[in-house]
mmCIF file with all atom_site columns, C-alpha atoms in Angstrom:
data_model
loop_
_atom_site.group_PDB
_atom_site.id
_atom_site.type_symbol
_atom_site.label_atom_id
_atom_site.label_alt_id
_atom_site.label_comp_id
_atom_site.label_asym_id
_atom_site.label_entity_id
_atom_site.label_seq_id
_atom_site.pdbx_PDB_ins_code
_atom_site.Cartn_x
_atom_site.Cartn_y
_atom_site.Cartn_z
_atom_site.occupancy
_atom_site.B_iso_or_equiv
_atom_site.pdbx_formal_charge
_atom_site.auth_seq_id
_atom_site.auth_comp_id
_atom_site.auth_asym_id
_atom_site.auth_atom_id
_atom_site.pdbx_PDB_model_num
ATOM 1   C CA . ASP A 1 1   ? 35.990 85.549  87.232  1.00 0.00 ? 179 ASP A CA 1
ATOM 2   C CA . ALA A 1 2   ? 36.631 88.898  86.276  1.00 0.00 ? 180 ALA A CA 1
ATOM 3   C CA . GLY A 1 3   ? 40.139 88.781  87.395  1.00 0.00 ? 181 GLY A CA 1
ATOM 4   C CA . VAL A 1 4   ? 41.923 91.903  89.148  1.00 0.00 ? 182 VAL A CA 1
ATOM 5   C CA . ILE A 1 5   ? 40.378 95.015  87.838  1.00 0.00 ? 183 ILE A CA 1
ATOM 6   C CA . GLN A 1 6   ? 41.886 98.328  87.800  1.00 0.00 ? 184 GLN A CA 1
ATOM 7   C CA . SER A 1 7   ? 40.846 101.758 87.273  1.00 0.00 ? 185 SER A CA 1
ATOM 8   C CA . PRO A 1 8   ? 41.726 104.027 85.126  1.00 0.00 ? 186 PRO A CA 1
ATOM 9   C CA . ARG A 1 9   ? 43.904 102.129 82.590  1.00 0.00 ? 187 ARG A CA 1
ATOM 10  C CA . HIS A 1 10  ? 45.443 105.577 81.849  1.00 0.00 ? 188 HIS A CA 1
ATOM 11  C CA . GLU A 1 11  ? 45.911 108.630 83.819  1.00 0.00 ? 189 GLU A CA 1
ATOM 12  C CA . VAL A 1 12  ? 47.985 112.212 82.797  1.00 0.00 ? 190 VAL A CA 1
ATOM 13  C CA . THR A 1 13  ? 48.333 114.651 85.316  1.00 0.00 ? 191 THR A CA 1
ATOM 14  C CA . GLU A 1 14  ? 50.284 117.907 86.276  1.00 0.00 ? 192 GLU A CA 1
ATOM 15  C CA . MET A 1 15  ? 52.623 117.852 88.670  1.00 0.00 ? 193 MET A CA 1
ATOM 16  C CA . GLY A 1 16  ? 51.362 118.684 92.338  1.00 0.00 ? 194 GLY A CA 1
ATOM 17  C CA . GLN A 1 17  ? 48.064 117.070 91.300  1.00 0.00 ? 195 GLN A CA 1
ATOM 18  C CA . GLU A 1 18  ? 46.583 114.593 93.374  1.00 0.00 ? 196 GLU A CA 1
ATOM 19  C CA . VAL A 1 19  ? 46.482 110.755 91.797  1.00 0.00 ? 197 VAL A CA 1
ATOM 20  C CA . THR A 1 20  ? 44.288 108.257 93.035  1.00 0.00 ? 198 THR A CA 1
ATOM 21  C CA . LEU A 1 21  ? 43.952 104.672 91.657  1.00 0.00 ? 199 LEU A CA 1
ATOM 22  C CA . ARG A 1 22  ? 41.719 101.873 92.385  1.00 0.00 ? 200 ARG A CA 1
ATOM 23  C CA . CYS A 1 23  ? 41.933 98.215  92.369  1.00 0.00 ? 201 CYS A CA 1
ATOM 24  C CA . LYS A 1 24  ? 38.850 95.274  92.876  1.00 0.00 ? 202 LYS A CA 1
ATOM 25  C CA . PRO A 1 25  ? 40.729 92.115  93.818  1.00 0.00 ? 203 PRO A CA 1
ATOM 26  C CA . ILE A 1 26  ? 39.559 88.718  92.937  1.00 0.00 ? 204 ILE A CA 1
ATOM 27  C CA . SER A 1 27  ? 36.402 87.746  95.512  1.00 0.00 ? 205 SER A CA 1
ATOM 28  C CA . GLY A 1 28  ? 38.096 85.209  97.737  1.00 0.00 ? 206 GLY A CA 1
ATOM 29  C CA . HIS A 1 29  ? 41.345 86.666  97.690  1.00 0.00 ? 207 HIS A CA 1
ATOM 30  C CA . ASN A 1 30  ? 43.006 87.613  101.030 1.00 0.00 ? 208 ASN A CA 1
ATOM 31  C CA . SER A 1 31  ? 46.081 89.161  99.902  1.00 0.00 ? 209 SER A CA 1
ATOM 32  C CA . LEU A 1 32  ? 46.469 92.272  97.766  1.00 0.00 ? 210 LEU A CA 1
ATOM 33  C CA . PHE A 1 33  ? 49.858 94.010  96.494  1.00 0.00 ? 211 PHE A CA 1
ATOM 34  C CA . TRP A 1 34  ? 50.782 97.129  94.588  1.00 0.00 ? 212 TRP A CA 1
ATOM 35  C CA . TYR A 1 35  ? 53.729 97.068  92.083  1.00 0.00 ? 213 TYR A CA 1
ATOM 36  C CA . ARG A 1 36  ? 55.330 100.056 90.520  1.00 0.00 ? 214 ARG A CA 1
ATOM 37  C CA . GLN A 1 37  ? 57.149 98.959  86.861  1.00 0.00 ? 215 GLN A CA 1
ATOM 38  C CA . THR A 1 38  ? 59.743 101.130 85.111  1.00 0.00 ? 216 THR A CA 1
ATOM 39  C CA . MET A 1 39  ? 62.065 100.889 82.494  1.00 0.00 ? 217 MET A CA 1
ATOM 40  C CA . MET A 1 40  ? 64.894 101.816 85.085  1.00 0.00 ? 218 MET A CA 1
ATOM 41  C CA . ARG A 1 41  ? 63.798 99.770  87.949  1.00 0.00 ? 219 ARG A CA 1
ATOM 42  C CA . GLY A 1 42  ? 62.083 96.886  86.671  1.00 0.00 ? 220 GLY A CA 1
ATOM 43  C CA . LEU A 1 43  ? 59.052 95.641  88.777  1.00 0.00 ? 221 LEU A CA 1
ATOM 44  C CA . GLU A 1 44  ? 58.877 96.905  92.376  1.00 0.00 ? 222 GLU A CA 1
ATOM 45  C CA . LEU A 1 45  ? 56.510 96.087  95.459  1.00 0.00 ? 223 LEU A CA 1
ATOM 46  C CA . LEU A 1 46  ? 55.102 98.922  96.981  1.00 0.00 ? 224 LEU A CA 1
ATOM 47  C CA . ILE A 1 47  ? 52.609 97.852  99.928  1.00 0.00 ? 225 ILE A CA 1
ATOM 48  C CA . TYR A 1 48  ? 51.276 94.215  100.805 1.00 0.00 ? 226 TYR A CA 1
ATOM 49  C CA . PHE A 1 49  ? 48.239 93.854  102.602 1.00 0.00 ? 227 PHE A CA 1
ATOM 50  C CA . ASN A 1 50  ? 47.182 90.352  104.237 1.00 0.00 ? 228 ASN A CA 1
ATOM 51  C CA . ASN A 1 51  ? 43.200 90.176  105.530 1.00 0.00 ? 229 ASN A CA 1
ATOM 52  C CA . ASN A 1 52  ? 42.926 94.027  104.534 1.00 0.00 ? 230 ASN A CA 1
ATOM 53  C CA . VAL A 1 53  ? 45.875 94.783  107.104 1.00 0.00 ? 231 VAL A CA 1
ATOM 54  C CA . PRO A 1 54  ? 48.989 96.716  105.650 1.00 0.00 ? 232 PRO A CA 1
ATOM 55  C CA . ILE A 1 55  ? 51.770 93.873  106.177 1.00 0.00 ? 233 ILE A CA 1
ATOM 56  C CA . ASP A 1 56  ? 54.704 95.701  104.971 1.00 0.00 ? 234 ASP A CA 1
ATOM 57  C CA . ASP A 1 57  ? 54.719 99.191  102.944 1.00 0.00 ? 235 ASP A CA 1
ATOM 58  C CA . SER A 1 58  ? 58.735 99.377  102.871 1.00 0.00 ? 236 SER A CA 1
ATOM 59  C CA . GLY A 1 59  ? 58.537 99.531  99.099  1.00 0.00 ? 237 GLY A CA 1
ATOM 60  C CA . MET A 1 60  ? 56.345 102.878 99.345  1.00 0.00 ? 238 MET A CA 1
ATOM 61  C CA . PRO A 1 61  ? 58.865 105.432 97.897  1.00 0.00 ? 239 PRO A CA 1
ATOM 62  C CA . GLU A 1 62  ? 57.970 108.389 100.257 1.00 0.00 ? 240 GLU A CA 1
ATOM 63  C CA . ASP A 1 63  ? 55.484 109.475 102.028 1.00 0.00 ? 241 ASP A CA 1
ATOM 64  C CA . ARG A 1 64  ? 53.163 111.072 99.204  1.00 0.00 ? 242 ARG A CA 1
ATOM 65  C CA . PHE A 1 65  ? 52.543 107.679 98.502  1.00 0.00 ? 243 PHE A CA 1
ATOM 66  C CA . SER A 1 66  ? 49.839 106.130 100.535 1.00 0.00 ? 244 SER A CA 1
ATOM 67  C CA . ALA A 1 67  ? 47.347 102.788 100.050 1.00 0.00 ? 245 ALA A CA 1
ATOM 68  C CA . LYS A 1 68  ? 43.837 101.842 101.615 1.00 0.00 ? 246 LYS A CA 1
ATOM 69  C CA . MET A 1 69  ? 42.112 98.819  101.722 1.00 0.00 ? 247 MET A CA 1
ATOM 70  C CA . PRO A 1 70  ? 38.838 99.584  103.425 1.00 0.00 ? 248 PRO A CA 1
ATOM 71  C CA . ASN A 1 71  ? 37.356 96.390  102.621 1.00 0.00 ? 249 ASN A CA 1
ATOM 72  C CA . ALA A 1 72  ? 38.633 93.081  101.033 1.00 0.00 ? 250 ALA A CA 1
ATOM 73  C CA . SER A 1 73  ? 36.584 94.135  97.639  1.00 0.00 ? 251 SER A CA 1
ATOM 74  C CA . PHE A 1 74  ? 38.465 97.542  97.171  1.00 0.00 ? 252 PHE A CA 1
ATOM 75  C CA . SER A 1 75  ? 42.012 98.899  97.471  1.00 0.00 ? 253 SER A CA 1
ATOM 76  C CA . THR A 1 76  ? 43.559 102.558 96.600  1.00 0.00 ? 254 THR A CA 1
ATOM 77  C CA . LEU A 1 77  ? 46.790 103.940 96.066  1.00 0.00 ? 255 LEU A CA 1
ATOM 78  C CA . LYS A 1 78  ? 47.454 107.590 96.413  1.00 0.00 ? 256 LYS A CA 1
ATOM 79  C CA . ILE A 1 79  ? 49.913 109.864 95.143  1.00 0.00 ? 257 ILE A CA 1
ATOM 80  C CA . GLN A 1 80  ? 50.120 113.579 96.620  1.00 0.00 ? 258 GLN A CA 1
ATOM 81  C CA . PRO A 1 81  ? 51.414 115.609 95.189  1.00 0.00 ? 259 PRO A CA 1
ATOM 82  C CA . SER A 1 82  ? 52.556 113.832 92.204  1.00 0.00 ? 260 SER A CA 1
ATOM 83  C CA . GLU A 1 83  ? 55.969 114.600 90.538  1.00 0.00 ? 261 GLU A CA 1
ATOM 84  C CA . PRO A 1 84  ? 57.106 113.459 86.983  1.00 0.00 ? 262 PRO A CA 1
ATOM 85  C CA . ARG A 1 85  ? 59.075 110.802 88.441  1.00 0.00 ? 263 ARG A CA 1
ATOM 86  C CA . ASP A 1 86  ? 56.037 109.146 89.737  1.00 0.00 ? 264 ASP A CA 1
ATOM 87  C CA . SER A 1 87  ? 55.523 108.025 86.201  1.00 0.00 ? 265 SER A CA 1
ATOM 88  C CA . ALA A 1 88  ? 55.134 104.629 85.782  1.00 0.00 ? 266 ALA A CA 1
ATOM 89  C CA . VAL A 1 89  ? 52.649 101.699 85.209  1.00 0.00 ? 267 VAL A CA 1
ATOM 90  C CA . TYR A 1 90  ? 51.231 100.657 88.710  1.00 0.00 ? 268 TYR A CA 1
ATOM 91  C CA . PHE A 1 91  ? 49.663 97.605  89.241  1.00 0.00 ? 269 PHE A CA 1
ATOM 92  C CA . CYS A 1 92  ? 47.658 95.736  91.450  1.00 0.00 ? 270 CYS A CA 1
ATOM 93  C CA . ALA A 1 93  ? 47.747 91.644  92.330  1.00 0.00 ? 271 ALA A CA 1
ATOM 94  C CA . SER A 1 94  ? 45.904 89.549  94.323  1.00 0.00 ? 272 SER A CA 1
ATOM 95  C CA . SER A 1 95  ? 46.407 85.980  96.043  1.00 0.00 ? 273 SER A CA 1
ATOM 96  C CA . LEU A 1 96  ? 44.595 83.330  98.049  1.00 0.00 ? 274 LEU A CA 1
ATOM 97  C CA . MET A 1 97  ? 47.160 81.797  100.922 1.00 0.00 ? 275 MET A CA 1
ATOM 98  C CA . ASP A 1 98  ? 50.317 80.370  99.235  1.00 0.00 ? 276 ASP A CA 1
ATOM 99  C CA . SER A 1 99  ? 48.047 81.107  95.402  1.00 0.00 ? 277 SER A CA 1
ATOM 100 C CA . PRO A 1 100 ? 50.224 82.696  92.427  1.00 0.00 ? 278 PRO A CA 1
ATOM 101 C CA . LEU A 1 101 ? 49.576 86.252  92.224  1.00 0.00 ? 279 LEU A CA 1
ATOM 102 C CA . HIS A 1 102 ? 47.010 87.473  89.809  1.00 0.00 ? 280 HIS A CA 1
ATOM 103 C CA . PHE A 1 103 ? 47.880 90.837  88.344  1.00 0.00 ? 281 PHE A CA 1
ATOM 104 C CA . GLY A 1 104 ? 45.529 93.454  86.774  1.00 0.00 ? 282 GLY A CA 1
ATOM 105 C CA . ASN A 1 105 ? 46.212 95.197  83.515  1.00 0.00 ? 283 ASN A CA 1
ATOM 106 C CA . GLY A 1 106 ? 47.617 97.941  85.406  1.00 0.00 ? 284 GLY A CA 1
ATOM 107 C CA . THR A 1 107 ? 47.640 102.053 85.412  1.00 0.00 ? 285 THR A CA 1
ATOM 108 C CA . ARG A 1 108 ? 49.868 103.919 82.877  1.00 0.00 ? 286 ARG A CA 1
ATOM 109 C CA . LEU A 1 109 ? 50.423 107.027 85.072  1.00 0.00 ? 287 LEU A CA 1
ATOM 110 C CA . THR A 1 110 ? 51.951 110.273 83.186  1.00 0.00 ? 288 THR A CA 1
ATOM 111 C CA . VAL A 1 111 ? 53.063 112.985 84.851  1.00 0.00 ? 289 VAL A CA 1
ATOM 112 C CA . THR A 1 112 ? 53.649 116.262 83.224  1.00 0.00 ? 290 THR A CA 1
ATOM 113 C CA . LEU B 2 1   ? 66.913 86.529  101.031 1.00 0.00 ? 133 LEU B CA 1
ATOM 114 C CA . ALA B 2 2   ? 66.200 84.937  97.960  1.00 0.00 ? 134 ALA B CA 1
ATOM 115 C CA . LYS B 2 3   ? 67.561 86.270  94.757  1.00 0.00 ? 135 LYS B CA 1
ATOM 116 C CA . THR B 2 4   ? 67.149 84.570  91.037  1.00 0.00 ? 136 THR B CA 1
ATOM 117 C CA . THR B 2 5   ? 69.469 85.477  87.938  1.00 0.00 ? 137 THR B CA 1
ATOM 118 C CA . GLN B 2 6   ? 68.221 84.850  84.548  1.00 0.00 ? 138 GLN B CA 1
ATOM 119 C CA . PRO B 2 7   ? 69.611 85.572  80.885  1.00 0.00 ? 139 PRO B CA 1
ATOM 120 C CA . ILE B 2 8   ? 68.642 88.955  80.162  1.00 0.00 ? 140 ILE B CA 1
ATOM 121 C CA . SER B 2 9   ? 67.256 87.953  76.931  1.00 0.00 ? 141 SER B CA 1
ATOM 122 C CA . MET B 2 10  ? 67.293 85.249  74.516  1.00 0.00 ? 142 MET B CA 1
ATOM 123 C CA . ASP B 2 11  ? 66.203 84.470  70.846  1.00 0.00 ? 143 ASP B CA 1
ATOM 124 C CA . SER B 2 12  ? 64.413 81.758  69.365  1.00 0.00 ? 144 SER B CA 1
ATOM 125 C CA . TYR B 2 13  ? 62.752 80.332  66.008  1.00 0.00 ? 145 TYR B CA 1
ATOM 126 C CA . GLU B 2 14  ? 58.817 79.328  65.885  1.00 0.00 ? 146 GLU B CA 1
ATOM 127 C CA . GLY B 2 15  ? 58.574 76.035  66.548  1.00 0.00 ? 147 GLY B CA 1
ATOM 128 C CA . GLN B 2 16  ? 61.740 75.210  68.631  1.00 0.00 ? 148 GLN B CA 1
ATOM 129 C CA . GLU B 2 17  ? 62.021 74.407  72.276  1.00 0.00 ? 149 GLU B CA 1
ATOM 130 C CA . VAL B 2 18  ? 63.386 76.910  74.486  1.00 0.00 ? 150 VAL B CA 1
ATOM 131 C CA . ASN B 2 19  ? 64.790 76.897  78.086  1.00 0.00 ? 151 ASN B CA 1
ATOM 132 C CA . ILE B 2 20  ? 65.242 79.426  80.263  1.00 0.00 ? 152 ILE B CA 1
ATOM 133 C CA . THR B 2 21  ? 67.021 78.544  83.427  1.00 0.00 ? 153 THR B CA 1
ATOM 134 C CA . CYS B 2 22  ? 66.694 81.015  86.701  1.00 0.00 ? 154 CYS B CA 1
ATOM 135 C CA . SER B 2 23  ? 69.162 80.293  89.478  1.00 0.00 ? 155 SER B CA 1
ATOM 136 C CA . HIS B 2 24  ? 68.693 80.484  93.053  1.00 0.00 ? 156 HIS B CA 1
ATOM 137 C CA . ASN B 2 25  ? 71.518 79.659  95.444  1.00 0.00 ? 157 ASN B CA 1
ATOM 138 C CA . ASN B 2 26  ? 69.808 80.997  99.051  1.00 0.00 ? 158 ASN B CA 1
ATOM 139 C CA . ILE B 2 27  ? 66.494 79.179  98.322  1.00 0.00 ? 159 ILE B CA 1
ATOM 140 C CA . ALA B 2 28  ? 64.859 77.909  101.737 1.00 0.00 ? 160 ALA B CA 1
ATOM 141 C CA . THR B 2 29  ? 63.261 75.000  102.535 1.00 0.00 ? 161 THR B CA 1
ATOM 142 C CA . ASN B 2 30  ? 59.532 76.361  102.256 1.00 0.00 ? 162 ASN B CA 1
ATOM 143 C CA . ASP B 2 31  ? 60.555 78.547  98.822  1.00 0.00 ? 163 ASP B CA 1
ATOM 144 C CA . TYR B 2 32  ? 58.408 77.467  95.818  1.00 0.00 ? 164 TYR B CA 1
ATOM 145 C CA . ILE B 2 33  ? 59.770 78.523  92.431  1.00 0.00 ? 165 ILE B CA 1
ATOM 146 C CA . THR B 2 34  ? 56.865 80.002  90.386  1.00 0.00 ? 166 THR B CA 1
ATOM 147 C CA . TRP B 2 35  ? 57.439 81.601  86.651  1.00 0.00 ? 167 TRP B CA 1
ATOM 148 C CA . TYR B 2 36  ? 55.330 84.477  85.376  1.00 0.00 ? 168 TYR B CA 1
ATOM 149 C CA . GLN B 2 37  ? 55.228 85.519  81.774  1.00 0.00 ? 169 GLN B CA 1
ATOM 150 C CA . GLN B 2 38  ? 54.139 89.264  80.702  1.00 0.00 ? 170 GLN B CA 1
ATOM 151 C CA . PHE B 2 39  ? 53.392 91.026  77.324  1.00 0.00 ? 171 PHE B CA 1
ATOM 152 C CA . PRO B 2 40  ? 53.456 94.613  76.433  1.00 0.00 ? 172 PRO B CA 1
ATOM 153 C CA . SER B 2 41  ? 50.802 96.885  78.294  1.00 0.00 ? 173 SER B CA 1
ATOM 154 C CA . GLN B 2 42  ? 49.739 93.309  80.635  1.00 0.00 ? 174 GLN B CA 1
ATOM 155 C CA . GLY B 2 43  ? 50.435 92.427  84.146  1.00 0.00 ? 175 GLY B CA 1
ATOM 156 C CA . PRO B 2 44  ? 52.492 89.557  84.856  1.00 0.00 ? 176 PRO B CA 1
ATOM 157 C CA . ARG B 2 45  ? 50.523 86.272  84.012  1.00 0.00 ? 177 ARG B CA 1
ATOM 158 C CA . PHE B 2 46  ? 51.374 82.885  86.450  1.00 0.00 ? 178 PHE B CA 1
ATOM 159 C CA . ILE B 2 47  ? 53.031 80.093  84.027  1.00 0.00 ? 179 ILE B CA 1
ATOM 160 C CA . ILE B 2 48  ? 53.835 77.299  86.185  1.00 0.00 ? 180 ILE B CA 1
ATOM 161 C CA . GLN B 2 49  ? 54.954 76.770  89.668  1.00 0.00 ? 181 GLN B CA 1
ATOM 162 C CA . GLY B 2 50  ? 56.906 73.740  91.455  1.00 0.00 ? 182 GLY B CA 1
ATOM 163 C CA . TYR B 2 51  ? 58.884 72.617  94.476  1.00 0.00 ? 183 TYR B CA 1
ATOM 164 C CA . LYS B 2 52  ? 60.951 69.840  93.064  1.00 0.00 ? 184 LYS B CA 1
ATOM 165 C CA . THR B 2 53  ? 61.778 67.443  90.222  1.00 0.00 ? 185 THR B CA 1
ATOM 166 C CA . LYS B 2 54  ? 59.289 67.979  87.203  1.00 0.00 ? 186 LYS B CA 1
ATOM 167 C CA . VAL B 2 55  ? 55.976 69.931  86.840  1.00 0.00 ? 187 VAL B CA 1
ATOM 168 C CA . THR B 2 56  ? 54.186 69.834  83.648  1.00 0.00 ? 188 THR B CA 1
ATOM 169 C CA . ASN B 2 57  ? 51.134 71.562  82.603  1.00 0.00 ? 189 ASN B CA 1
ATOM 170 C CA . GLU B 2 58  ? 49.467 72.922  79.177  1.00 0.00 ? 190 GLU B CA 1
ATOM 171 C CA . VAL B 2 59  ? 51.576 75.586  78.603  1.00 0.00 ? 191 VAL B CA 1
ATOM 172 C CA . ALA B 2 60  ? 55.174 74.259  79.840  1.00 0.00 ? 192 ALA B CA 1
ATOM 173 C CA . SER B 2 61  ? 57.510 72.282  81.730  1.00 0.00 ? 193 SER B CA 1
ATOM 174 C CA . LEU B 2 62  ? 59.549 73.076  85.078  1.00 0.00 ? 194 LEU B CA 1
ATOM 175 C CA . PHE B 2 63  ? 62.558 71.033  86.059  1.00 0.00 ? 195 PHE B CA 1
ATOM 176 C CA . ILE B 2 64  ? 64.063 71.611  89.397  1.00 0.00 ? 196 ILE B CA 1
ATOM 177 C CA . PRO B 2 65  ? 67.161 69.461  90.290  1.00 0.00 ? 197 PRO B CA 1
ATOM 178 C CA . ALA B 2 66  ? 67.758 67.985  93.112  1.00 0.00 ? 198 ALA B CA 1
ATOM 179 C CA . ASP B 2 67  ? 69.625 70.645  95.507  1.00 0.00 ? 199 ASP B CA 1
ATOM 180 C CA . ARG B 2 68  ? 66.706 73.398  94.285  1.00 0.00 ? 200 ARG B CA 1
ATOM 181 C CA . LYS B 2 69  ? 69.481 75.929  93.374  1.00 0.00 ? 201 LYS B CA 1
ATOM 182 C CA . SER B 2 70  ? 68.133 76.274  89.598  1.00 0.00 ? 202 SER B CA 1
ATOM 183 C CA . SER B 2 71  ? 65.274 75.701  87.720  1.00 0.00 ? 203 SER B CA 1
ATOM 184 C CA . THR B 2 72  ? 64.696 75.624  83.912  1.00 0.00 ? 204 THR B CA 1
ATOM 185 C CA . LEU B 2 73  ? 61.626 76.666  82.482  1.00 0.00 ? 205 LEU B CA 1
ATOM 186 C CA . SER B 2 74  ? 60.843 74.888  79.088  1.00 0.00 ? 206 SER B CA 1
ATOM 187 C CA . LEU B 2 75  ? 58.425 76.299  76.840  1.00 0.00 ? 207 LEU B CA 1
ATOM 188 C CA . PRO B 2 76  ? 57.505 73.061  73.619  1.00 0.00 ? 208 PRO B CA 1
ATOM 189 C CA . ARG B 2 77  ? 57.323 74.532  70.168  1.00 0.00 ? 209 ARG B CA 1
ATOM 190 C CA . VAL B 2 78  ? 57.260 78.174  70.470  1.00 0.00 ? 210 VAL B CA 1
ATOM 191 C CA . SER B 2 79  ? 55.449 80.392  68.421  1.00 0.00 ? 211 SER B CA 1
ATOM 192 C CA . LEU B 2 80  ? 55.457 84.323  67.869  1.00 0.00 ? 212 LEU B CA 1
ATOM 193 C CA . SER B 2 81  ? 52.800 84.842  70.375  1.00 0.00 ? 213 SER B CA 1
ATOM 194 C CA . ASP B 2 82  ? 55.583 83.344  72.966  1.00 0.00 ? 214 ASP B CA 1
ATOM 195 C CA . THR B 2 83  ? 57.495 86.746  72.375  1.00 0.00 ? 215 THR B CA 1
ATOM 196 C CA . ALA B 2 84  ? 57.139 87.938  76.157  1.00 0.00 ? 216 ALA B CA 1
ATOM 197 C CA . VAL B 2 85  ? 59.395 88.396  79.354  1.00 0.00 ? 217 VAL B CA 1
ATOM 198 C CA . TYR B 2 86  ? 59.806 85.487  81.888  1.00 0.00 ? 218 TYR B CA 1
ATOM 199 C CA . TYR B 2 87  ? 60.121 86.221  85.122  1.00 0.00 ? 219 TYR B CA 1
ATOM 200 C CA . CYS B 2 88  ? 61.204 83.535  88.002  1.00 0.00 ? 220 CYS B CA 1
ATOM 201 C CA . LEU B 2 89  ? 59.966 84.000  91.512  1.00 0.00 ? 221 LEU B CA 1
ATOM 202 C CA . VAL B 2 90  ? 61.118 82.136  94.544  1.00 0.00 ? 222 VAL B CA 1
ATOM 203 C CA . GLY B 2 91  ? 59.657 82.499  97.757  1.00 0.00 ? 223 GLY B CA 1
ATOM 204 C CA . ASP B 2 92  ? 56.661 81.524  100.304 1.00 0.00 ? 224 ASP B CA 1
ATOM 205 C CA . ILE B 2 93  ? 53.720 83.626  99.200  1.00 0.00 ? 225 ILE B CA 1
ATOM 206 C CA . GLY B 2 94  ? 52.103 82.454  102.202 1.00 0.00 ? 226 GLY B CA 1
ATOM 207 C CA . ALA B 2 95  ? 54.474 83.890  104.508 1.00 0.00 ? 227 ALA B CA 1
ATOM 208 C CA . TYR B 2 96  ? 54.804 88.042  105.534 1.00 0.00 ? 228 TYR B CA 1
ATOM 209 C CA . ASN B 2 97  ? 58.303 88.271  104.087 1.00 0.00 ? 229 ASN B CA 1
ATOM 210 C CA . THR B 2 98  ? 57.655 90.350  101.624 1.00 0.00 ? 230 THR B CA 1
ATOM 211 C CA . ASP B 2 99  ? 61.427 90.059  100.462 1.00 0.00 ? 231 ASP B CA 1
ATOM 212 C CA . LYS B 2 100 ? 60.394 87.053  98.611  1.00 0.00 ? 232 LYS B CA 1
ATOM 213 C CA . LEU B 2 101 ? 57.765 88.709  96.742  1.00 0.00 ? 233 LEU B CA 1
ATOM 214 C CA . ILE B 2 102 ? 60.673 90.564  94.718  1.00 0.00 ? 234 ILE B CA 1
ATOM 215 C CA . PHE B 2 103 ? 60.729 90.165  90.458  1.00 0.00 ? 235 PHE B CA 1
ATOM 216 C CA . GLY B 2 104 ? 64.237 90.323  88.907  1.00 0.00 ? 236 GLY B CA 1
ATOM 217 C CA . THR B 2 105 ? 65.012 91.746  86.009  1.00 0.00 ? 237 THR B CA 1
ATOM 218 C CA . GLY B 2 106 ? 63.450 88.769  83.598  1.00 0.00 ? 238 GLY B CA 1
ATOM 219 C CA . THR B 2 107 ? 64.676 87.432  80.218  1.00 0.00 ? 239 THR B CA 1
ATOM 220 C CA . ARG B 2 108 ? 63.068 89.033  77.109  1.00 0.00 ? 240 ARG B CA 1
ATOM 221 C CA . LEU B 2 109 ? 62.211 85.861  75.170  1.00 0.00 ? 241 LEU B CA 1
ATOM 222 C CA . GLN B 2 110 ? 62.248 87.582  71.308  1.00 0.00 ? 242 GLN B CA 1
ATOM 223 C CA . VAL B 2 111 ? 60.551 84.175  68.800  1.00 0.00 ? 243 VAL B CA 1
ATOM 224 C CA . PHE B 2 112 ? 61.238 84.798  65.275  1.00 0.00 ? 244 PHE B CA 1
ATOM 225 C CA . PRO B 2 113 ? 59.200 83.560  62.222  1.00 0.00 ? 245 PRO B CA 1
#
């Protein structure tokens, strides 16, 4: 079991550029979560997928953010255009039914 | 809406037992209590989960009183490597209500030699 895999590990980009973060959940898990962590706001849930279907995206900050899960083994979180205030660590997590969340090691995004 | 309250920080010394309490007055009947540990530059990691009374695994124990309005994570004989942020999470992850997947501020545990 390789765990939840996120890429890239670090991303530095300029304001206005498009950023795509990637996540491969644990095989067999049917729920996927995107979180964002900053010093000021802590861990924030952005969006939650169940069986590849977005269930709740009320945590997505604004229309610049979008997430997709085209199949059970892959999800993306896209920010376009990116802004400096989007700088944070973005975590992906997956779970099976009511099992605990399994987190990846995150993508540290810096927008200059 | 289940909401948790934890101390912001705690200090301890190696070899001591550490107890971190979480308050969750609005816990619902189907809610479980789950604790996660987070080291710098890593995602949170599951420690222990329980519904009532006491749960013990190789890492920690979780004590839950009968009213379930609080819970205590107990770490026996901590070491320097236990320095981390500990989060208490209350919810039924099987449900679609994402309000119950909200992490609080966590407790930052610092272990000294």
